Short mmCIF file of C-alpha atoms in Angstrom, two decimals:
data_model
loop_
_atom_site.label_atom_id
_atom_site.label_comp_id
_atom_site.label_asym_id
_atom_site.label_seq_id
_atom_site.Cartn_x
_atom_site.Cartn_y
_atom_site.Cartn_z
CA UNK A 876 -5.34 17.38 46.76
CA UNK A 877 -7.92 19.99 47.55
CA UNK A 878 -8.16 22.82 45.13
CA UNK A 879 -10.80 25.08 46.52
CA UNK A 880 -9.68 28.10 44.79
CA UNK A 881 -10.81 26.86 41.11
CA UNK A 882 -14.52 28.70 40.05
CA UNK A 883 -16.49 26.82 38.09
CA UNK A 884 -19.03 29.50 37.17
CA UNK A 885 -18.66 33.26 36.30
CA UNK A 886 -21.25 35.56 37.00
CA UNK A 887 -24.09 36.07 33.92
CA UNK A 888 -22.84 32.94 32.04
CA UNK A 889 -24.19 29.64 32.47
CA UNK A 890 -23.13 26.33 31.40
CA UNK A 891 -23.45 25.31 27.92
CA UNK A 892 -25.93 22.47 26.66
CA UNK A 893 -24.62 20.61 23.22
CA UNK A 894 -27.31 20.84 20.92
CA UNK A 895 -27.74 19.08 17.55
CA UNK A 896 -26.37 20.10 14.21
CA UNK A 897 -27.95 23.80 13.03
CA UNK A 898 -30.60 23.48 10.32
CA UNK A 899 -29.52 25.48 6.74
CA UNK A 900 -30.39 29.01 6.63
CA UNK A 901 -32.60 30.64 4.09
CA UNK A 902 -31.47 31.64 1.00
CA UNK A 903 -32.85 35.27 1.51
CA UNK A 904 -30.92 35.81 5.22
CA UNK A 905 -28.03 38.09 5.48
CA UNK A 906 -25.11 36.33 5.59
CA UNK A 907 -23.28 36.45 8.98
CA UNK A 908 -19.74 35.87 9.73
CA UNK A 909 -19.15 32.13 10.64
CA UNK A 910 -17.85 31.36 14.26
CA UNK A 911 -15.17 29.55 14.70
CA UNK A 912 -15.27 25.79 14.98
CA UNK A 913 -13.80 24.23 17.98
CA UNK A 914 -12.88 20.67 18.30
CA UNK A 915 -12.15 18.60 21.59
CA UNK A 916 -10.82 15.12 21.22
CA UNK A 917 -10.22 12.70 24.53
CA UNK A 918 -8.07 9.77 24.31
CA UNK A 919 -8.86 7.86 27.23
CA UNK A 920 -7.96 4.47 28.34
CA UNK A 921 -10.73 2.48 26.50
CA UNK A 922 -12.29 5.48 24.27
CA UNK A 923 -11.47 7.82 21.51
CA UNK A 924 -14.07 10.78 21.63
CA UNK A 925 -14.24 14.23 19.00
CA UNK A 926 -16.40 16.71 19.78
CA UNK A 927 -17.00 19.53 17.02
CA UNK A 928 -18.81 22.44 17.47
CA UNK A 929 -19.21 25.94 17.94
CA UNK A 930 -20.67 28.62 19.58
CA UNK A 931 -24.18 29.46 19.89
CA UNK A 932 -26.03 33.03 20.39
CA UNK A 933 -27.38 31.15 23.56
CA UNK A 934 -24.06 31.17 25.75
CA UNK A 935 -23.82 27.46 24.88
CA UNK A 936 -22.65 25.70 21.60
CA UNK A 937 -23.99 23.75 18.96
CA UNK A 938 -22.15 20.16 17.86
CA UNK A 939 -21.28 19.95 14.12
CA UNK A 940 -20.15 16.54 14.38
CA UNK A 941 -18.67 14.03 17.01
CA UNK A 942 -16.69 10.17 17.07
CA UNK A 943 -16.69 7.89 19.30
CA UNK A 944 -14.86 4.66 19.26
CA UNK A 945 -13.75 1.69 21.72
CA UNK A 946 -10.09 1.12 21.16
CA UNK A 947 -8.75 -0.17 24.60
CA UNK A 948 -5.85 1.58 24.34
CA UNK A 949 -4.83 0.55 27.93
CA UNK A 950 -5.21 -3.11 27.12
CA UNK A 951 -2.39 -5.01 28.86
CA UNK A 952 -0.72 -1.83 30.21
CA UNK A 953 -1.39 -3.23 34.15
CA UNK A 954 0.70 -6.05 33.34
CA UNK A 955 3.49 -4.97 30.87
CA UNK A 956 3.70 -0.97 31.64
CA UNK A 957 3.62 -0.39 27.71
CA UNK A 958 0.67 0.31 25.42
CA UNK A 959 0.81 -2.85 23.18
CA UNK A 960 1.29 -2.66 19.49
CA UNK A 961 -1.89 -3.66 18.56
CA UNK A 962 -3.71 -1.22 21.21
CA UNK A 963 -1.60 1.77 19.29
CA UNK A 964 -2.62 0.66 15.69
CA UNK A 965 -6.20 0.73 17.17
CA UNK A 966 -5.61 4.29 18.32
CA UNK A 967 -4.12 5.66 15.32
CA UNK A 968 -6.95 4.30 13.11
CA UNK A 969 -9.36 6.23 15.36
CA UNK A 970 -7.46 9.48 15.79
CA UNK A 971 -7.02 9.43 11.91
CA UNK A 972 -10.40 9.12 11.40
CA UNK A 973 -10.78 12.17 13.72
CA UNK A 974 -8.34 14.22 11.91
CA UNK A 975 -10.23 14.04 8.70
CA UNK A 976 -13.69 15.01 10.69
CA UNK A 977 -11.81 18.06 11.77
CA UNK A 978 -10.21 18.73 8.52
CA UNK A 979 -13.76 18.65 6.75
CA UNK A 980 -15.45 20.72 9.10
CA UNK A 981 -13.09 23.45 9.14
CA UNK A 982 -11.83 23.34 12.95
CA UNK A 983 -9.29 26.47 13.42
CA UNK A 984 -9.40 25.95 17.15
CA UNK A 985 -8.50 22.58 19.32
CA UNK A 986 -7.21 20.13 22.53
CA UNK A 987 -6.45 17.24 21.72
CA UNK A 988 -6.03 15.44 25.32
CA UNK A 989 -4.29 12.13 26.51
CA UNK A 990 -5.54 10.64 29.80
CA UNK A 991 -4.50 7.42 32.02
CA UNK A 992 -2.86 4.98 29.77
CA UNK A 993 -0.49 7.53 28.27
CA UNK A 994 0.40 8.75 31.88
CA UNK A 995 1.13 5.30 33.17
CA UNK A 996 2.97 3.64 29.95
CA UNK A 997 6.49 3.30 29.79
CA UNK A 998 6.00 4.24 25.78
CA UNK A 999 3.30 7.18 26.18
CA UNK A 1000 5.54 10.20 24.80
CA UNK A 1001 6.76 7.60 21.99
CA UNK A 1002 3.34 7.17 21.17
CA UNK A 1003 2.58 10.66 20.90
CA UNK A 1004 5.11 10.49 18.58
CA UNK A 1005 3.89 7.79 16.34
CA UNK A 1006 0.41 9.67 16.50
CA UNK A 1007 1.88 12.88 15.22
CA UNK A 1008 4.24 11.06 12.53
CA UNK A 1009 1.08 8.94 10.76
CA UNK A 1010 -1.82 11.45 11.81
CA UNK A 1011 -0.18 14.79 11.90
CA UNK A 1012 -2.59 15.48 15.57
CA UNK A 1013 -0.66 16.80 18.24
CA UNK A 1014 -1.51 15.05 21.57
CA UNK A 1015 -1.35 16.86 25.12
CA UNK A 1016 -0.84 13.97 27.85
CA UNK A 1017 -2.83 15.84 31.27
CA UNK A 1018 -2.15 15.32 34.68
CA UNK A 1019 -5.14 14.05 36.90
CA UNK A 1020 -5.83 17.51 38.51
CA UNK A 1021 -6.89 18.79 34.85
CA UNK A 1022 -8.62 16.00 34.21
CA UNK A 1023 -10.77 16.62 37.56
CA UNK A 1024 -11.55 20.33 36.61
CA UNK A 1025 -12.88 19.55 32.83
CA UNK A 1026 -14.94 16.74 33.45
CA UNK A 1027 -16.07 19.45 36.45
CA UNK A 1028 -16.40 22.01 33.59
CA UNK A 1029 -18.24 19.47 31.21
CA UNK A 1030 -20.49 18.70 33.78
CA UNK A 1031 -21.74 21.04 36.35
CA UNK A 1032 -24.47 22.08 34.51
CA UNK A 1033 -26.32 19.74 35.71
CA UNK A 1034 -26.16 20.34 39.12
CA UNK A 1035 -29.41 20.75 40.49
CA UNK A 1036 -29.11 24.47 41.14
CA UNK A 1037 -31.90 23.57 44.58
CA UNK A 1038 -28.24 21.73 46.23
CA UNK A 1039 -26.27 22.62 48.23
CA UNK A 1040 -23.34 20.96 46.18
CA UNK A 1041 -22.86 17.80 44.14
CA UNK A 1042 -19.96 14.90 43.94
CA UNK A 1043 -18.88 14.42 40.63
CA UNK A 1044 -17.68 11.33 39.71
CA UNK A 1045 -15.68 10.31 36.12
CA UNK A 1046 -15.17 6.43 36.11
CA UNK A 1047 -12.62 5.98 33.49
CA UNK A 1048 -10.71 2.65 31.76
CA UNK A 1049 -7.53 3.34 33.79
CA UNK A 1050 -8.51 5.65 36.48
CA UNK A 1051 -11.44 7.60 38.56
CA UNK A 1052 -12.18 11.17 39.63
CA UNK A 1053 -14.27 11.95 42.33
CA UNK A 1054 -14.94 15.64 42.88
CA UNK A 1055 -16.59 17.64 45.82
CA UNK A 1056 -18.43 20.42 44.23
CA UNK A 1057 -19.63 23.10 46.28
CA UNK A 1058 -21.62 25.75 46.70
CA UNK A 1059 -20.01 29.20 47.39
CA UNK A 1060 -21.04 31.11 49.85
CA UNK A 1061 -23.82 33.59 48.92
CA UNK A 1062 -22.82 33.03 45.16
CA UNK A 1063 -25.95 32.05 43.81
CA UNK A 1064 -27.29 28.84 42.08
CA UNK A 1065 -24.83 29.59 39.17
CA UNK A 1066 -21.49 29.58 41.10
CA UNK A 1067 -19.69 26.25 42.26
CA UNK A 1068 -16.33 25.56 42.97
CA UNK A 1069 -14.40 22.07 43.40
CA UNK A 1070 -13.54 22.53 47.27
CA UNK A 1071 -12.06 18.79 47.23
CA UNK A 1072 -10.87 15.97 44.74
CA UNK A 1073 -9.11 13.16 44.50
CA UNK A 1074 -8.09 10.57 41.23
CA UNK A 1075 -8.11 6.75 41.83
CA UNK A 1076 -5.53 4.91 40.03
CA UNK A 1077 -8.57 2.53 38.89
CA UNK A 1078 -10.72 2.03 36.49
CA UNK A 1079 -13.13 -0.33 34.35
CA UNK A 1080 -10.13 -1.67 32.09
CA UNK A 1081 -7.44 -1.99 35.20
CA UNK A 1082 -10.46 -3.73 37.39
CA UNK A 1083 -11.57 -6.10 35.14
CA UNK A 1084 -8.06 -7.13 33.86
CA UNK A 1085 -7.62 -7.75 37.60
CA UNK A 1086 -10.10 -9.46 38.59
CA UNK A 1087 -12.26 -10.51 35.81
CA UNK A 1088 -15.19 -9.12 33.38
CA UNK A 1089 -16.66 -12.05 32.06
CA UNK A 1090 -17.94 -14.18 35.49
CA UNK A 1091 -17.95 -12.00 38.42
CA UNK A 1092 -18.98 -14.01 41.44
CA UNK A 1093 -20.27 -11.95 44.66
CA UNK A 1094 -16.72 -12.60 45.95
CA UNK A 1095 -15.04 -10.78 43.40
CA UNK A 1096 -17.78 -8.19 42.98
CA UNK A 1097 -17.16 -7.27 47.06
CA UNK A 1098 -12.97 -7.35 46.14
CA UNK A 1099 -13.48 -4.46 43.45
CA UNK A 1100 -15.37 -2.54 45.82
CA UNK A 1101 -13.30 -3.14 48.51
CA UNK A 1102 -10.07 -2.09 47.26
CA UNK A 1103 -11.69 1.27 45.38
CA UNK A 1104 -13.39 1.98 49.03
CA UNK A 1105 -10.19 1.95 50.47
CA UNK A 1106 -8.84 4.27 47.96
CA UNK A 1107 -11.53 6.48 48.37
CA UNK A 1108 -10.30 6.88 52.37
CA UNK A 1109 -7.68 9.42 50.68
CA UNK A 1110 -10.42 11.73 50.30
CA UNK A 1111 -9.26 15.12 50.98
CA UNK A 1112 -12.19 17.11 53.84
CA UNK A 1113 -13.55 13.86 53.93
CA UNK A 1114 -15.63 13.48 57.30
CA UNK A 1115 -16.65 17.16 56.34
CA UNK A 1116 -18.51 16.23 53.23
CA UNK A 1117 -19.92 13.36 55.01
CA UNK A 1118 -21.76 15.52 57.17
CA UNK A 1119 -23.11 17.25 54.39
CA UNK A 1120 -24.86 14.36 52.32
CA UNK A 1121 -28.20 15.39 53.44
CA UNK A 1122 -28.22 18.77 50.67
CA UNK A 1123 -25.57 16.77 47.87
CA UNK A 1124 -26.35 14.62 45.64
CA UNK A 1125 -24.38 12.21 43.01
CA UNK A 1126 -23.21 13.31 39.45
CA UNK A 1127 -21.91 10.51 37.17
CA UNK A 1128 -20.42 10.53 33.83
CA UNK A 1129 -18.90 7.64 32.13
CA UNK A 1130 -20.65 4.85 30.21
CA UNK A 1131 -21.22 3.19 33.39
CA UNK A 1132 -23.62 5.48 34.69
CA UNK A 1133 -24.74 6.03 31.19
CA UNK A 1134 -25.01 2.10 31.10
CA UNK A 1135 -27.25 2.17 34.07
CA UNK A 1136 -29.57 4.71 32.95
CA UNK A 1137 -30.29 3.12 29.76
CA UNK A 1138 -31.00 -0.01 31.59
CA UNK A 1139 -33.07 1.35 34.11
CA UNK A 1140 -35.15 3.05 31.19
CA UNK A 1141 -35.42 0.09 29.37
CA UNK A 1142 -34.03 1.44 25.89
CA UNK A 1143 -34.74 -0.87 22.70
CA UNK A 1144 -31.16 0.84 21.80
CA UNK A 1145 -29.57 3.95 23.50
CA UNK A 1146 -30.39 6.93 23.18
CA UNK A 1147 -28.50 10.09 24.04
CA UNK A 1148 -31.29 12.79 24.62
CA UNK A 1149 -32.77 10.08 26.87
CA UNK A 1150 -30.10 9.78 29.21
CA UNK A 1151 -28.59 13.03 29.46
CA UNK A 1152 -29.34 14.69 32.45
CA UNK A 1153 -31.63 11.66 34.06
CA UNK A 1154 -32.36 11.64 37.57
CA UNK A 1155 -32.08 8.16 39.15
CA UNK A 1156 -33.46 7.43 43.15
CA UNK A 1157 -30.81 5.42 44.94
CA UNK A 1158 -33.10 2.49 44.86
CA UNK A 1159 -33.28 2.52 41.54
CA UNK A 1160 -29.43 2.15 40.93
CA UNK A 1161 -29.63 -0.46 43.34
CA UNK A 1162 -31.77 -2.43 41.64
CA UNK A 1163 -30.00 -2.06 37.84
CA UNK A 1164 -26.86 -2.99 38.95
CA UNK A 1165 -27.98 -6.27 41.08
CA UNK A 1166 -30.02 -6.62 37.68
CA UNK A 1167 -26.88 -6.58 35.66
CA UNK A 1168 -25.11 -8.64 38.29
CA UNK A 1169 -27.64 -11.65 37.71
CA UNK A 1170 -26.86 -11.44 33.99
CA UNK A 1171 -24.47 -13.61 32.44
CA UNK A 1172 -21.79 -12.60 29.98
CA UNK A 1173 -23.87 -13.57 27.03
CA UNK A 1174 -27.02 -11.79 28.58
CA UNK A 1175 -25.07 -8.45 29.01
CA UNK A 1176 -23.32 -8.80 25.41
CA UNK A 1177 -26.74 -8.93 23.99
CA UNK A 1178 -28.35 -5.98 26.12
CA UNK A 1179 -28.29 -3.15 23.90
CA UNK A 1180 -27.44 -0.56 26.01
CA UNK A 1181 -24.35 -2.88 26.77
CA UNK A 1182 -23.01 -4.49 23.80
CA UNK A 1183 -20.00 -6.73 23.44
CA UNK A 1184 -18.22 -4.02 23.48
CA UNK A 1185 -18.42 -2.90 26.78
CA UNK A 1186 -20.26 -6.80 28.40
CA UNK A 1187 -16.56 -7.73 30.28
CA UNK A 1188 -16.14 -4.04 32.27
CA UNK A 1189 -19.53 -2.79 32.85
CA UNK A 1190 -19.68 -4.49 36.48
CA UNK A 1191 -15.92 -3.01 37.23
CA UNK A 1192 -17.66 -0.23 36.86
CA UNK A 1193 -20.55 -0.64 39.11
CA UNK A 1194 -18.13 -1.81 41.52
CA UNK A 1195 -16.56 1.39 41.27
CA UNK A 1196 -19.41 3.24 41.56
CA UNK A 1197 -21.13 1.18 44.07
CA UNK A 1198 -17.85 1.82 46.12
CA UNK A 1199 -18.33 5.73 45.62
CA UNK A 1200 -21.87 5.03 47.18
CA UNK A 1201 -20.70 3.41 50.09
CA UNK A 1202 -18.37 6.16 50.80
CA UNK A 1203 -20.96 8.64 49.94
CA UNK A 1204 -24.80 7.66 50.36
CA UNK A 1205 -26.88 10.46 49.08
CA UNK A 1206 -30.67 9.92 47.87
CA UNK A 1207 -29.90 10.74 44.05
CA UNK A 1208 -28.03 10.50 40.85
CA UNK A 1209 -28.23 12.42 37.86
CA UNK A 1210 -26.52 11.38 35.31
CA UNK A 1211 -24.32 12.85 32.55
CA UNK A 1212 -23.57 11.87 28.68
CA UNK A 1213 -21.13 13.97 28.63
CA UNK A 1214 -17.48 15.21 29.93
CA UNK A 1215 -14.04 16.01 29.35
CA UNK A 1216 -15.00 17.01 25.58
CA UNK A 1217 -17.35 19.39 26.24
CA UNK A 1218 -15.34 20.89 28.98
CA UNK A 1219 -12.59 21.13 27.00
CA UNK A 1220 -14.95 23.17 24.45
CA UNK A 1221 -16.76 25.00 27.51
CA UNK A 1222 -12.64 26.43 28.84
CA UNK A 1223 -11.72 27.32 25.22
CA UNK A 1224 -14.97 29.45 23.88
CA UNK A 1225 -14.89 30.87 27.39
CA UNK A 1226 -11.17 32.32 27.24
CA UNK A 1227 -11.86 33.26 23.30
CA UNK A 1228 -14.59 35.38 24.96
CA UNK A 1229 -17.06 33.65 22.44
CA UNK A 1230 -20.59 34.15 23.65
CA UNK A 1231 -19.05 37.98 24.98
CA UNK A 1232 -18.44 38.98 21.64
CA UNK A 1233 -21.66 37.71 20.05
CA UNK A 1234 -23.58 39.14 22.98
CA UNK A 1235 -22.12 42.48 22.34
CA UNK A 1236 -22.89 42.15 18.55
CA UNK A 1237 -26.36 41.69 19.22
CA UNK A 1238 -26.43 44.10 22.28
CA UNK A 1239 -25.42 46.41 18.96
CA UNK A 1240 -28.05 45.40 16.80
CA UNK A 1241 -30.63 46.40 19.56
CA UNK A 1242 -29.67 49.97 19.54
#
């Protein structure tokens, strides 16, 4: 499962940063021809995230709006192999409430992606249909490869361009990508390229319905680990990256990591702007998640960069990443609040040739 062929950079544009919402124009300003709206939606396992945006004259984009909602859509699927009636009903509020968002701002431009639970259950394409017959949203069920290369997409920019590569990791509800990316050879800070990947079949919602979210003992902390460690032996080149650690370091996306970094900041209540793009010593993650270890259920329902929400899989998912660590021990983290959405929008304005065609407008205007 290498795929060292795929470029995650092209020469003169780097990755977009999602900004906030534009402020309104003056009245007096010549009136300019509106870009087109994009919209990305990810249905994931536990989440259901919309992204709306569009272009900027920046080569990046500008967010119009954005959902996010937990609706554990994978919730019994490890023990029944179907997504559950109620888990559905959950889903198709959501995406409903997404359609409208996309309706109202105009989008003329979308993917709409599936992940994990639709790829394992029994009932996924029958629940694509129910989604298009009470939402009118067509759904596009992805394989784990394109799942690898968005969150890639979403994310590289913030590799520290200084590295010699990174390892991307996505910890998702039902499963886990962990992606090599590396430098190419006299391509510049700008260019990397996923030399190796691989997708665990695990993930916060399949762990802790496994073993457990609400008391997690050391004994069935070390069992997580152990069985995503020995998952993570399928690593394709890996005793090659291995001997590379020294100029990698970590890049994590997923509410775990963004979990951690609110922690370790000590938030009153999370903050995006805060977290995205933080830079976290290995020590430091150390010491969060043996801080959220010690906490009991009530303790980590109460935290509010936690949230009952999320209090029963947050340590699946440092046992997932602490596993990833093991395997991998580099010095830092950085960490990313954001993903498959914005790498969805990132592979769309890109092939529309957005930021080309306003860059040759203005290149126009100069002259």
């Amino acid at each position: 499962m290498s795929h060292s062929a795929v470029t995650l950079a092209a020469p003169g544009l780097s990755f977009p940063v999602a900004r906030g919402a534009a402020t309104s124009a003056c009245a007096d300003a010549p009136v300019r021809p509106q870009p087109t709206t994009y919209a990305a939606l990810d249905l994931g396992t536990n989440n259901c995230r919309l992204l709306v945006a569009r272009p900027d004259r920046d080569g990046g984009f500008r967010v119009v709006d954005s959902f996010s909602r937990i609706v554990r859509l994978g919730e019994g699927l490890a023990h029944s192999g179907r997504l559950s009636e109620g888990a559905i009903s959950r889903a198709v509020s959501a995406l409903a409430v997404c359609r409208d968002k996309m309706e109202a701002r105009g989008v003329s431009r979308s993917r709409l992606i599936a992940t994990e639970a639709c790829r394992q259950a029994d009932n996924g394409e029958a629940f694509l249909d129910r989604v298009r017959a009470d939402t009118g949203l067509e759904l596009e069920i992805i394989d784990r490869a394109t799942e690898a290369r968005l969150a890639a997409a979403g994310c590289a920019s913030l590799a520290d361009p200084a590295a010699g590569g990174v390892i991307l990791f996505d910890i998702g509800g039902g499963s886990s990508e962990v992606v090599w990316l590396d430098r190419r050879r006299g391509g510049g800070p700008g260019h990397l390229a996923m030399r190796a990947w691989v997708s665990l079949p695990v993930g916060v919602v399949t762990l802790a319905e496994r073993y457990g979210g609400v008391k997690v003992s050391t004994e069935v902390f070390e069992d997580m680990v152990g069985e995503v460690e020995r998952l993570l032996e399928a690593f394709p080149e890996r005793e090659t990256l291995s001997a590379s650690l020294s100029d990698i370091h970590l890049l994590g996306t997923s509410g775990t990591v963004t979990t951690i970094a609110g922690v370790h900041l000590g938030l009153p209540r999370y903050e995006r702007r805060l977290v995205d793009g933080q830079w976290m010593a290995s020590t430091d993650v150390t010491r969060v998640v043996e801080s959220l270890r010690e906490m009991s259920y009530d303790q980590r329902c109460q935290n509010p960069c936690i949230g009952p929400d999320r209090a029963d899989l947050v340590l699946a998912g440092c046992a997932v990443l602490e596993a990833i660590r093991r395997a991998f021990p580099v010095a830092r983290l950085r960490v990313a609040d954001r993903g498959l959405r914005e790498g969805i929008l990132v592979e769309m304005m890109r092939a529309d040739g957005a930021w080309r065609r306003r860059g040759a407008r203005r290149r126009g205007r100069r002259g």
